[in-house]
Amino acid sequence: TRPEQGPEQGPEQGPEQGPEQGPEEAHRHTGDTKKTGPKALHVLQAQRREEAERSVLISCLPRTHHNKFLKYLSRHGDVNKCFFYESFGTYAVVEFSDRDGVGSLLESAAVPSISHESVVPLRSRLLAVRNISTVDTQSAPQCQPQKALPINDLIQQLSSCTNLEQQIVSLTEAHSLTEENIRLRFLVCSLLNDVASAFFPDCSIRPFGSSVNGFGKLGCDLDMFLDLDAIGAGKSNVSRSTAPYVEYQMKRSSSERAVTQGVLSVIAESLEQLGPGCVGVQKILNARCPLVRFAHQPSGFQCDLTANNRVAMRSTEMLYVFGELDPRVRALVFTVRCWARAHGITSSIPGAWITNFSLTIMVVFFLQRRSPPILPTLDQLKELAGPSQKCIIDGNDCTFSSDFDKIQMKSNSESLDRLLSDFFEFYSTFLFNKMSINIRKGKEEHKPELGPLHIQNPFETSLNVSKNVNATQLERFVTLCQESAWSLQNGGTLTALLLPSHVAAIKSRKKRKREPASERIKGLLESLRTKNNGPKKCCLDA
Ligand code: GTP
Ligand code: MG
């Protein structure tokens, strides 16, 4: 089953197999928000978290008898939702209609008896079902895909689309996180929350980044934030009047960063030693944003856990708002990200490459520069914010409105074909050597510092989110934009843009050319203009 076939194809929809989709089924990241309007991110997150707390993750045999499995579970409570997937074995996500179902199931669960090994005495909602009968292969429960199609299969799928617009839509659907994958992400956060709660009973582990901002691709990492604010010092509701009161004696540390490092270090140790399914735990505590990285084997997610990272939560919400404002935003971001990955413009290895986050900001900026704009500027969103939405984090003003009813844009009916082609042309001609990309103001500004690519961090405005990018990588990006703009303007399709031979052609041509990059770019631009009969629109103010 491919993701675009939708969850209604899943085994849980069989007539006698029953559990219905949750009420949020209609609201995946489909852009289909006309009837009800998009929900605020915190509302969606709270619903997902609550669902996850009523859920368990169960390892089972690949050909588990679905009906018997459900029958067994329903002895403990009503099952709302159940789906299977594969990741180092077959697993089922089971959501009960209330927490009592989970409680009853856990109560009945046995501790494994292993003869040659010992078990770490920590029980969790990660379980394994034993002695349930199996069925033959044809009747086995269908597994929901948790990984995106390999690029070659995607290209093949796209080649059956009749036009570019259809290809863009098809790519977006194929890459988007599915309902099941989103549930699994929240469930993993919830399971890890149980481990962290052993130290910090009121903590909460929440997903951020592409798992929740609407731009997540199947298989993307799971970024998580350990929120300790409910426990933090200074949050006490005791009034420090002259009346007697007691206070906690708490260990002190030299800085907030040192506290974060200490807390993450303890969590890392506990995940390594006690966390069911957590493997390969690495402490990356000296990074600008300290984090713990590990693999969660039962889900197959690569996880990054941070703490005290509230600005990233705001940028997640900002991207979510942009993605929900117009369905073309997500479609363009998915297409550009896929194009960039296919050509090695982005990479899963950290280095001088452009990141997905930077690329997304570049798409947002491009859409703010359309006429009329497709997206508002961050400053415009800030002006729409009421006093209750004021948000200052570590001295940075992170205020903006995410009230969809207030955000009104003039109608812009440009097609996805046109936007994709113009995106490539926009960045083919962008004056990267002088100008900075600024989504707060929605227009380019003079670069405050040297460095090939400058994209202003929208909330920590003195920082450049693409500081890591070197001149070679930027040059590759620009060259590919030029080639791709040319290809689309000459009737090329998305499949052609994603093929690796495209890059090979550029590489061999680059070897032949010796003049400086700026000259090559000028020359190529001239040739593009001539080929297309006269000067093209220039999107730059300069
Ligand atoms: P993928 O994981 O590649 O799908 O995208 P992502 O958006 O999740 O990116 P990543 O995992 O690298 O980072 C997670 C989140 O951290 C992003 O969505 C941003 O909110 C934030 N982030 C990542 N990189 C930067 C950066 O360079 N500057 C700032 N300010 N925030 C960043
Ligand atoms: Mg991520």
Tab-separated table of C-alpha atoms and ligand atoms in Angstrom, residues 185 208-211 213 220-223 302 304 337 356, ligand 2:
chain	number	residue	atom	x	y	z
A	185	ARG	CA	5.996	9.717	16.214
A	208	PHE	CA	9.145	19.585	16.865
A	209	GLY	CA	10.747	20.223	13.471
A	210	SER	CA	9.527	18.388	10.417
A	211	SER	CA	7.624	15.725	12.401
A	213	ASN	CA	5.628	21.450	10.953
A	220	CYS	CA	12.726	11.970	8.454
A	221	ASP	CA	14.315	12.183	11.888
A	222	LEU	CA	12.261	12.695	15.053
A	223	ASP	CA	13.265	15.946	16.768
A	302	GLN	CA	16.518	8.404	14.286
A	304	ASP	CA	17.355	13.939	18.423
A	337	ARG	CA	13.648	19.388	-1.080
A	356	ASN	CA	16.363	21.307	4.571
B	2	MG	MG	14.254	16.997	11.678
